[in-house]
């Protein structure tokens, strides 16, 4: 028998987060999003709720074993309150999974404050000359006595302006493609590190920026995992976390549609509520259908990961389609609100700008389609 239910533990946790998102996040989302101030207060609240340690070791304050479905559910529910804050469990899950390959002292230094929401760690992979083609990166890591020296530039990095440290992907000089790429934990106060703000159309509080590394010394124990294997380590976690980002976009879109439904009930034109017009009600029906279909792609990808089955293609489907579906649904909700949908005092336009980031961040639609097509050609199908 197939079951589409969440476990009772997952459902109870989601209920707690739903209440938190509605009471604590949503009322201040618009104001927070218009500011460059990193939302540490809200992060600490997430830390208290246990959201930032999903799948990370209990000894550092996490929930224990990897739980992809819970990660997706938490992200979706939080996004109804604040798109930017909802990205935290995914980013910290990704960062935390890399720390699992670190020396004990480095784990002890970074994981507890990360899981408590007191500090952040950025992920610096993209460079001015390499984004989609990440393995073409040029930042260099040269072996010296007691460690490495890093030089290069990273760009478009979330949390760059607020991070205590960043995971930096750099290559041994003379190597090509993914061979020879290692990952390092680089404290942002190291000599030779400088960060510069980049202004995006949304996601303002997330401190998006470029980071320069000018002959930065990194001690030996700050290497993540094996030398030359950094690219493989990060890609293993990146694949399923993409479906959680799809759910982030869908949570924001569902909230927008819910607001449009309420508005359509309340607003009268030509003597009738908007719900009486098929031009409005069919829009709601169509976008509700799309959101529902997209949701189940994401949850199926996460469930496949949780049950140890091939999930990469499904996770890529959950990254290219849901952000587009979500953006379309938010736009429909804006149109149903008429001029109020465009007004800066309401959250719809903010969600539209924040969700647009995920058409690009963490891999564009074209790159996800390459992954899906590769899987289809290799295995003949993506279904079980
Ligand atoms: C809000 C935001 C947050 C981000 N946060 C981070 C972060 O924290 N850390 C980090 O490392 N990076 C981050 N990024 C960078 C992001 O991962 C890259 O922007 C993304 O991978 C695309 O790379 P690019 O910008 O260099 O575009 P390019 O790779 O130059 O691509 C340009 C266009 O060409 C298309 N294209 C490229 N290759 C192909 C192909 N083979 N077939 C078809 N089409 C192709 C792309 O889809 C895209 O439309 C973030 C980006 C954004 C917008």
Short mmCIF file of C-alpha atoms and ligand atoms in Angstrom, two decimals:
data_model
loop_
_atom_site.label_atom_id
_atom_site.label_comp_id
_atom_site.label_asym_id
_atom_site.label_seq_id
_atom_site.Cartn_x
_atom_site.Cartn_y
_atom_site.Cartn_z
CA UNK A 1 0.00 0.00 0.00
CA UNK A 2 1.37 3.45 -0.92
CA UNK A 3 1.21 6.10 1.81
CA UNK A 4 1.35 9.84 1.16
CA UNK A 5 1.25 10.74 4.87
CA UNK A 6 4.02 12.34 6.84
CA UNK A 7 4.98 10.48 10.02
CA UNK A 8 3.26 11.74 13.18
CA UNK A 9 6.62 13.21 14.39
CA UNK A 10 7.13 15.07 11.11
CA UNK A 11 3.54 16.35 11.11
CA UNK A 12 3.80 17.55 14.74
CA UNK A 13 7.09 19.36 14.03
CA UNK A 14 5.56 20.97 10.93
CA UNK A 15 2.59 22.19 13.00
CA UNK A 16 4.92 23.86 15.49
CA UNK A 17 6.83 25.54 12.66
CA UNK A 18 3.58 26.60 10.93
CA UNK A 19 2.51 28.46 14.05
CA UNK A 20 5.96 30.00 14.41
CA UNK A 21 6.01 31.09 10.74
CA UNK A 22 2.55 32.67 10.97
CA UNK A 23 3.08 34.43 14.31
CA UNK A 24 6.76 35.33 14.35
CA UNK A 25 7.99 35.44 10.75
CA UNK A 26 5.19 36.57 8.44
CA UNK A 27 4.26 39.84 10.21
CA UNK A 28 7.86 41.15 9.84
CA UNK A 29 8.88 39.49 6.55
CA UNK A 30 8.47 42.56 4.38
CA UNK A 31 10.36 44.89 6.74
CA UNK A 32 13.12 42.36 7.30
CA UNK A 33 13.49 41.79 3.56
CA UNK A 34 13.88 45.48 2.82
CA UNK A 35 16.82 45.67 5.22
CA UNK A 36 20.46 44.60 4.82
CA UNK A 37 20.61 43.51 8.43
CA UNK A 38 21.19 39.79 8.82
CA UNK A 39 18.26 38.26 10.80
CA UNK A 40 20.30 36.72 13.63
CA UNK A 41 17.44 37.12 16.13
CA UNK A 42 15.19 34.94 13.97
CA UNK A 43 18.06 32.48 13.43
CA UNK A 44 18.41 32.06 17.19
CA UNK A 45 14.67 31.33 17.39
CA UNK A 46 15.11 28.69 14.68
CA UNK A 47 18.03 27.30 16.68
CA UNK A 48 15.81 27.03 19.79
CA UNK A 49 13.18 25.20 17.73
CA UNK A 50 15.79 22.67 16.57
CA UNK A 51 15.42 23.49 12.86
CA UNK A 52 19.04 24.32 12.16
CA UNK A 53 20.43 20.96 13.15
CA UNK A 54 18.27 18.69 11.00
CA UNK A 55 20.39 15.68 10.09
CA UNK A 56 23.43 16.86 12.06
CA UNK A 57 25.00 15.00 15.02
CA UNK A 58 23.15 15.14 18.34
CA UNK A 59 26.40 15.72 20.25
CA UNK A 60 26.61 19.17 18.60
CA UNK A 61 22.91 19.96 19.13
CA UNK A 62 21.48 18.42 15.95
CA UNK A 63 18.64 15.96 15.42
CA UNK A 64 20.91 13.04 14.57
CA UNK A 65 20.61 11.05 11.36
CA UNK A 66 20.02 12.64 7.97
CA UNK A 67 16.29 13.30 7.50
CA UNK A 68 15.70 14.70 4.00
CA UNK A 69 11.88 14.71 4.24
CA UNK A 70 11.94 16.68 7.49
CA UNK A 71 14.41 19.13 5.96
CA UNK A 72 12.05 19.73 3.03
CA UNK A 73 8.96 19.98 5.22
CA UNK A 74 10.56 22.48 7.60
CA UNK A 75 11.79 24.57 4.67
CA UNK A 76 8.40 24.61 2.95
CA UNK A 77 6.54 25.57 6.12
CA UNK A 78 8.99 28.32 7.11
CA UNK A 79 8.89 29.84 3.61
CA UNK A 80 5.24 30.74 4.13
CA UNK A 81 6.54 33.16 6.76
CA UNK A 82 9.85 34.36 5.32
CA UNK A 83 11.56 33.13 2.13
CA UNK A 84 15.02 34.23 3.25
CA UNK A 85 14.93 32.75 6.71
CA UNK A 86 13.54 29.50 5.30
CA UNK A 87 16.78 28.95 3.38
CA UNK A 88 18.70 28.53 6.65
CA UNK A 89 18.02 24.82 7.35
CA UNK A 90 19.13 23.91 3.82
CA UNK A 91 22.29 26.02 3.89
CA UNK A 92 23.24 24.83 7.37
CA UNK A 93 22.48 21.22 6.40
CA UNK A 94 24.81 21.61 3.44
CA UNK A 95 27.55 23.31 5.44
CA UNK A 96 27.11 20.86 8.33
CA UNK A 97 27.45 17.86 6.01
CA UNK A 98 30.88 19.17 4.95
CA UNK A 99 31.97 19.68 8.57
CA UNK A 100 31.30 16.00 9.18
CA UNK A 101 34.46 15.38 7.14
CA UNK A 102 36.55 17.76 9.30
CA UNK A 103 38.88 17.39 12.25
CA UNK A 104 37.13 17.08 15.60
CA UNK A 105 38.45 20.46 16.84
CA UNK A 106 37.06 22.24 13.75
CA UNK A 107 33.67 20.54 14.20
CA UNK A 108 33.59 21.58 17.87
CA UNK A 109 34.45 25.16 16.94
CA UNK A 110 31.82 25.64 14.23
CA UNK A 111 28.92 23.19 14.48
CA UNK A 112 27.38 24.14 17.87
CA UNK A 113 27.06 27.92 17.16
CA UNK A 114 25.81 27.16 13.65
CA UNK A 115 23.08 24.85 14.95
CA UNK A 116 22.14 27.36 17.68
CA UNK A 117 21.74 30.09 15.03
CA UNK A 118 24.47 32.26 16.52
CA UNK A 119 26.95 32.14 13.63
CA UNK A 120 26.83 31.46 9.90
CA UNK A 121 29.20 29.78 7.46
CA UNK A 122 29.10 30.56 3.73
CA UNK A 123 29.75 28.20 0.81
CA UNK A 124 32.10 29.71 -1.75
CA UNK A 125 32.14 27.73 -4.99
CA UNK A 126 31.14 30.18 -7.74
CA UNK A 127 33.78 32.42 -9.31
CA UNK A 128 33.59 35.23 -11.86
CA UNK A 129 34.73 32.75 -14.54
CA UNK A 130 32.86 29.62 -13.39
CA UNK A 131 29.32 29.07 -12.11
CA UNK A 132 27.39 26.30 -13.85
CA UNK A 133 30.72 24.82 -14.89
CA UNK A 134 31.88 24.77 -11.26
CA UNK A 135 34.73 22.34 -11.81
CA UNK A 136 36.45 24.97 -13.99
CA UNK A 137 37.16 27.03 -10.86
CA UNK A 138 40.57 28.73 -10.63
CA UNK A 139 41.08 29.69 -6.99
CA UNK A 140 44.38 28.06 -6.05
CA UNK A 141 45.49 26.21 -2.93
CA UNK A 142 49.26 25.80 -2.77
CA UNK A 143 50.73 23.42 -0.18
CA UNK A 144 53.17 25.11 2.24
CA UNK A 145 54.66 24.17 5.62
CA UNK A 146 51.80 23.46 8.05
CA UNK A 147 48.96 24.12 5.60
CA UNK A 148 48.04 25.88 2.38
CA UNK A 149 48.00 29.33 0.83
CA UNK A 150 44.80 30.32 -0.99
CA UNK A 151 44.44 32.94 -3.72
CA UNK A 152 41.45 33.79 -5.88
CA UNK A 153 38.00 35.35 -6.00
CA UNK A 154 34.55 33.95 -5.30
CA UNK A 155 31.37 35.70 -6.34
CA UNK A 156 27.58 35.66 -5.71
CA UNK A 157 28.06 34.06 -2.28
CA UNK A 158 25.11 34.01 0.12
CA UNK A 159 25.94 35.02 3.72
CA UNK A 160 29.34 36.37 2.57
CA UNK A 161 28.89 39.56 4.59
CA UNK A 162 27.89 37.90 7.87
CA UNK A 163 29.73 34.61 7.93
CA UNK A 164 32.23 33.67 10.62
CA UNK A 165 33.88 31.33 8.15
CA UNK A 166 33.42 30.11 4.61
CA UNK A 167 33.91 26.76 2.91
CA UNK A 168 36.20 27.52 -0.01
CA UNK A 169 36.71 25.23 -2.99
CA UNK A 170 40.18 25.64 -4.49
CA UNK A 171 42.45 23.63 -6.74
CA UNK A 172 46.04 22.43 -6.47
CA UNK A 173 47.98 24.32 -9.17
CA UNK A 174 48.49 22.25 -12.31
CA UNK A 175 45.29 20.18 -11.93
CA UNK A 176 42.20 20.40 -14.17
CA UNK A 177 38.42 19.93 -13.82
CA UNK A 178 37.20 18.25 -10.60
CA UNK A 179 40.56 16.52 -10.05
CA UNK A 180 42.63 18.39 -7.51
CA UNK A 181 39.81 20.48 -6.02
CA UNK A 182 39.89 20.55 -2.22
CA UNK A 183 37.59 22.21 0.28
CA UNK A 184 38.88 24.37 3.16
CA UNK A 185 37.30 26.03 6.17
CA UNK A 186 38.49 29.63 5.98
CA UNK A 187 37.82 31.92 8.97
CA UNK A 188 36.61 35.23 7.56
CA UNK A 189 38.95 37.15 9.87
CA UNK A 190 42.05 35.45 8.35
CA UNK A 191 44.65 37.85 7.02
CA UNK A 192 44.10 38.42 3.27
CA UNK A 193 40.31 37.75 3.24
CA UNK A 194 37.98 40.59 2.20
CA UNK A 195 34.24 40.55 1.40
CA UNK A 196 32.26 43.02 -0.70
CA UNK A 197 28.51 43.42 -0.81
CA UNK A 198 26.59 42.64 -4.02
CA UNK A 199 23.09 44.05 -4.40
CA UNK A 200 20.44 41.62 -5.70
CA UNK A 201 16.80 42.18 -6.67
CA UNK A 202 15.80 40.23 -3.53
CA UNK A 203 17.34 38.25 -0.65
CA UNK A 204 18.82 41.50 0.73
CA UNK A 205 19.24 40.38 4.36
CA UNK A 206 21.28 37.34 3.30
CA UNK A 207 24.47 39.36 2.84
CA UNK A 208 25.17 38.35 -0.77
CA UNK A 209 28.70 39.21 -1.86
CA UNK A 210 32.06 38.46 -3.39
CA UNK A 211 35.04 37.24 -1.36
CA UNK A 212 38.70 37.82 -2.24
CA UNK A 213 41.51 35.59 -0.99
CA UNK A 214 44.90 37.20 -1.21
CA UNK A 215 47.56 34.62 -0.28
CA UNK A 216 45.56 33.48 2.75
CA UNK A 217 47.24 30.95 5.05
CA UNK A 218 45.02 28.01 6.05
CA UNK A 219 46.28 25.54 8.66
CA UNK A 220 46.45 21.83 7.79
CA UNK A 221 43.52 20.81 10.02
CA UNK A 222 41.16 23.17 8.14
CA UNK A 223 41.06 20.85 5.13
CA UNK A 224 37.58 19.29 4.66
CA UNK A 225 37.77 15.58 3.88
CA UNK A 226 40.48 14.31 1.59
CA UNK A 227 42.81 16.49 -0.43
CA UNK A 228 41.58 16.64 -4.04
CA UNK A 229 38.10 15.24 -3.19
CA UNK A 230 36.32 18.48 -2.20
CA UNK A 231 34.15 18.61 -5.28
CA UNK A 232 32.81 15.08 -4.83
CA UNK A 233 32.03 15.66 -1.15
CA UNK A 234 29.91 18.76 -1.74
CA UNK A 235 28.05 17.32 -4.73
CA UNK A 236 26.82 14.35 -2.73
CA UNK A 237 24.72 16.62 -0.50
CA UNK A 238 23.91 19.30 -3.08
CA UNK A 239 21.80 16.88 -5.10
CA UNK A 240 19.01 16.20 -2.59
CA UNK A 241 19.06 19.63 -0.92
CA UNK A 242 17.90 20.99 -4.30
CA UNK A 243 14.46 19.44 -3.75
CA UNK A 244 14.24 21.22 -0.38
CA UNK A 245 14.90 24.53 -2.17
CA UNK A 246 12.08 23.65 -4.59
CA UNK A 247 9.81 23.26 -1.55
CA UNK A 248 10.99 26.62 -0.22
CA UNK A 249 9.67 28.29 -3.39
CA UNK A 250 6.44 26.30 -3.24
CA UNK A 251 5.79 27.22 0.40
CA UNK A 252 6.09 30.90 -0.48
CA UNK A 253 3.82 30.45 -3.50
CA UNK A 254 1.18 28.53 -1.54
CA UNK A 255 1.04 31.31 1.04
CA UNK A 256 0.62 33.83 -1.80
CA UNK A 257 -2.24 31.82 -3.30
CA UNK A 258 -3.89 31.50 0.13
CA UNK A 259 -3.76 35.28 0.44
CA UNK A 260 -5.24 35.61 -3.08
CA UNK A 261 -8.10 33.25 -2.19
CA UNK A 262 -8.95 35.35 0.85
CA UNK A 263 -8.71 38.54 -1.18
CA UNK A 264 -10.94 37.08 -3.93
CA UNK A 265 -13.59 36.27 -1.32
CA UNK A 266 -13.48 39.78 0.16
CA UNK A 267 -13.09 41.96 -2.94
CA UNK A 268 -16.23 42.85 -4.92
CA UNK A 269 -16.34 44.12 -8.52
CA UNK A 270 -19.49 44.66 -10.55
CA UNK A 271 -21.53 43.73 -7.48
CA UNK A 272 -20.01 40.27 -6.95
CA UNK A 273 -16.97 38.83 -5.12
CA UNK A 274 -14.02 37.96 -7.38
CA UNK A 275 -14.57 34.25 -6.61
CA UNK A 276 -17.66 34.41 -8.84
CA UNK A 277 -15.56 35.02 -11.96
CA UNK A 278 -13.96 32.09 -13.76
CA UNK A 279 -11.16 34.41 -14.88
CA UNK A 280 -10.13 34.47 -11.21
CA UNK A 281 -11.24 31.08 -9.90
CA UNK A 282 -9.61 29.16 -12.76
CA UNK A 283 -6.34 30.96 -12.10
CA UNK A 284 -6.51 29.73 -8.51
CA UNK A 285 -7.41 26.21 -9.65
CA UNK A 286 -4.62 26.02 -12.22
CA UNK A 287 -1.87 27.28 -9.92
CA UNK A 288 -3.08 25.12 -7.03
CA UNK A 289 -2.76 22.09 -9.35
CA UNK A 290 0.75 23.07 -10.42
CA UNK A 291 1.93 23.64 -6.85
CA UNK A 292 0.53 20.30 -5.75
CA UNK A 293 2.22 18.42 -8.62
CA UNK A 294 5.54 20.17 -8.00
CA UNK A 295 5.37 19.43 -4.26
CA UNK A 296 5.15 15.73 -4.83
CA UNK A 297 8.13 15.69 -7.14
CA UNK A 298 10.13 17.29 -4.33
CA UNK A 299 8.88 15.01 -1.58
CA UNK A 300 9.39 11.93 -3.74
CA UNK A 301 13.00 12.98 -4.36
CA UNK A 302 13.54 13.44 -0.62
CA UNK A 303 11.84 10.14 0.19
CA UNK A 304 14.03 8.35 -2.36
CA UNK A 305 17.11 9.81 -0.67
CA UNK A 306 15.77 8.85 2.77
CA UNK A 307 15.22 5.27 1.64
CA UNK A 308 18.63 4.98 -0.01
CA UNK A 309 17.39 4.94 -3.62
CA UNK A 310 18.62 6.87 -6.68
CA UNK A 311 17.23 10.37 -6.34
CA UNK A 312 19.53 12.76 -8.24
CA UNK A 313 17.29 13.21 -11.32
CA UNK A 314 14.14 13.68 -9.20
CA UNK A 315 15.97 16.23 -7.04
CA UNK A 316 16.97 18.14 -10.19
CA UNK A 317 13.32 18.10 -11.32
CA UNK A 318 12.51 19.52 -7.89
CA UNK A 319 14.98 22.34 -8.48
CA UNK A 320 14.18 23.47 -12.03
CA UNK A 321 10.39 23.22 -12.17
CA UNK A 322 9.11 24.30 -8.70
CA UNK A 323 10.83 27.73 -8.68
CA UNK A 324 9.25 28.48 -12.08
CA UNK A 325 5.84 27.14 -11.01
CA UNK A 326 6.10 29.12 -7.76
CA UNK A 327 7.06 32.33 -9.54
CA UNK A 328 4.07 31.95 -11.89
CA UNK A 329 1.72 31.32 -8.97
CA UNK A 330 3.00 34.35 -7.05
CA UNK A 331 2.53 36.48 -10.16
CA UNK A 332 -1.08 35.23 -10.45
CA UNK A 333 -1.66 36.08 -6.76
CA UNK A 334 -0.27 39.58 -7.43
CA UNK A 335 -2.64 40.05 -10.38
CA UNK A 336 -5.64 38.90 -8.33
CA UNK A 337 -4.72 41.57 -5.76
CA UNK A 338 -4.80 44.27 -8.47
CA UNK A 339 -2.76 47.34 -7.54
CA UNK A 340 -2.18 45.95 -4.04
CA UNK A 341 -0.24 43.05 -5.56
CA UNK A 342 2.33 45.52 -6.82
CA UNK A 343 2.39 47.66 -3.67
CA UNK A 344 5.61 47.50 -1.66
CA UNK A 345 3.70 47.44 1.61
CA UNK A 346 2.42 43.91 0.88
CA UNK A 347 4.62 40.78 0.83
CA UNK A 348 3.66 39.46 -2.63
CA UNK A 349 6.14 41.52 -4.63
CA UNK A 350 8.83 40.63 -2.07
CA UNK A 351 8.18 36.91 -2.46
CA UNK A 352 8.32 37.30 -6.23
CA UNK A 353 11.79 38.86 -5.98
CA UNK A 354 13.10 36.44 -3.36
CA UNK A 355 11.84 33.31 -5.16
CA UNK A 356 13.37 34.48 -8.46
CA UNK A 357 16.82 33.90 -6.88
CA UNK A 358 16.19 30.16 -6.97
CA UNK A 359 15.89 30.13 -10.75
CA UNK A 360 19.67 30.64 -10.61
CA UNK A 361 21.09 29.87 -7.15
CA UNK A 362 22.19 26.27 -6.53
CA UNK A 363 22.19 25.51 -10.26
CA UNK A 364 20.06 26.92 -13.08
CA UNK A 365 17.19 25.11 -14.83
CA UNK A 366 19.42 24.27 -17.80
CA UNK A 367 21.97 22.56 -15.57
CA UNK A 368 19.23 20.56 -13.79
CA UNK A 369 17.86 19.48 -17.19
CA UNK A 370 21.33 18.29 -18.22
CA UNK A 371 21.40 16.11 -15.09
CA UNK A 372 17.90 14.71 -15.73
CA UNK A 373 18.60 14.02 -19.40
CA UNK A 374 21.90 12.33 -18.50
CA UNK A 375 20.04 10.05 -16.07
CA UNK A 376 17.29 9.24 -18.58
CA UNK A 377 19.82 8.36 -21.27
CA UNK A 378 21.89 6.28 -18.84
CA UNK A 379 19.13 4.39 -17.06
CA UNK A 380 16.33 4.59 -19.63
CA UNK A 381 13.92 5.95 -17.01
CA UNK A 382 13.91 7.91 -13.77
CA UNK A 383 11.00 5.95 -12.28
CA UNK A 384 11.51 2.89 -10.10
C1 LIG B 1 20.77 34.64 -5.02
C2 LIG B 1 21.96 33.81 -5.36
C3 LIG B 1 22.66 33.17 -4.34
C4 LIG B 1 23.80 32.43 -4.63
N1 LIG B 1 24.51 31.87 -3.60
C5 LIG B 1 25.66 31.19 -3.88
C6 LIG B 1 26.46 30.68 -2.81
O1 LIG B 1 26.13 30.80 -1.63
N2 LIG B 1 27.62 30.03 -3.13
C7 LIG B 1 28.03 29.87 -4.42
O2 LIG B 1 29.08 29.28 -4.63
N3 LIG B 1 27.28 30.36 -5.46
C8 LIG B 1 26.13 31.02 -5.22
N4 LIG B 1 25.38 31.54 -6.24
C9 LIG B 1 25.86 31.40 -7.62
C10 LIG B 1 25.07 30.39 -8.44
O3 LIG B 1 25.30 29.09 -8.00
C11 LIG B 1 25.49 30.59 -9.92
O4 LIG B 1 25.07 31.90 -10.28
C12 LIG B 1 24.84 29.57 -10.83
O5 LIG B 1 25.37 28.28 -10.62
C13 LIG B 1 25.01 29.95 -12.31
O6 LIG B 1 26.32 30.27 -12.63
P1 LIG B 1 26.67 31.63 -13.39
O7 LIG B 1 25.98 32.74 -12.71
O8 LIG B 1 28.15 31.71 -13.52
O9 LIG B 1 26.02 31.47 -14.83
P2 LIG B 1 26.67 30.70 -16.08
O10 LIG B 1 27.20 29.38 -15.65
O11 LIG B 1 27.62 31.61 -16.78
O12 LIG B 1 25.41 30.49 -16.99
C14 LIG B 1 24.81 31.56 -17.72
C15 LIG B 1 23.59 31.02 -18.47
O13 LIG B 1 23.98 29.99 -19.38
C16 LIG B 1 23.28 28.80 -19.12
N5 LIG B 1 24.16 27.67 -19.34
C17 LIG B 1 25.42 27.50 -18.87
N6 LIG B 1 25.92 26.33 -19.26
C18 LIG B 1 24.95 25.73 -19.99
C19 LIG B 1 24.84 24.48 -20.69
N7 LIG B 1 25.83 23.59 -20.68
N8 LIG B 1 23.68 24.19 -21.35
C20 LIG B 1 22.66 25.09 -21.35
N9 LIG B 1 22.71 26.27 -20.72
C21 LIG B 1 23.82 26.59 -20.04
C22 LIG B 1 22.88 28.90 -17.64
O14 LIG B 1 21.75 28.07 -17.36
C23 LIG B 1 22.56 30.37 -17.53
O15 LIG B 1 21.26 30.62 -18.00
C24 LIG B 1 24.21 32.27 -5.97
C25 LIG B 1 23.49 32.89 -7.01
C26 LIG B 1 22.37 33.63 -6.71
C27 LIG B 1 21.61 34.30 -7.83
#
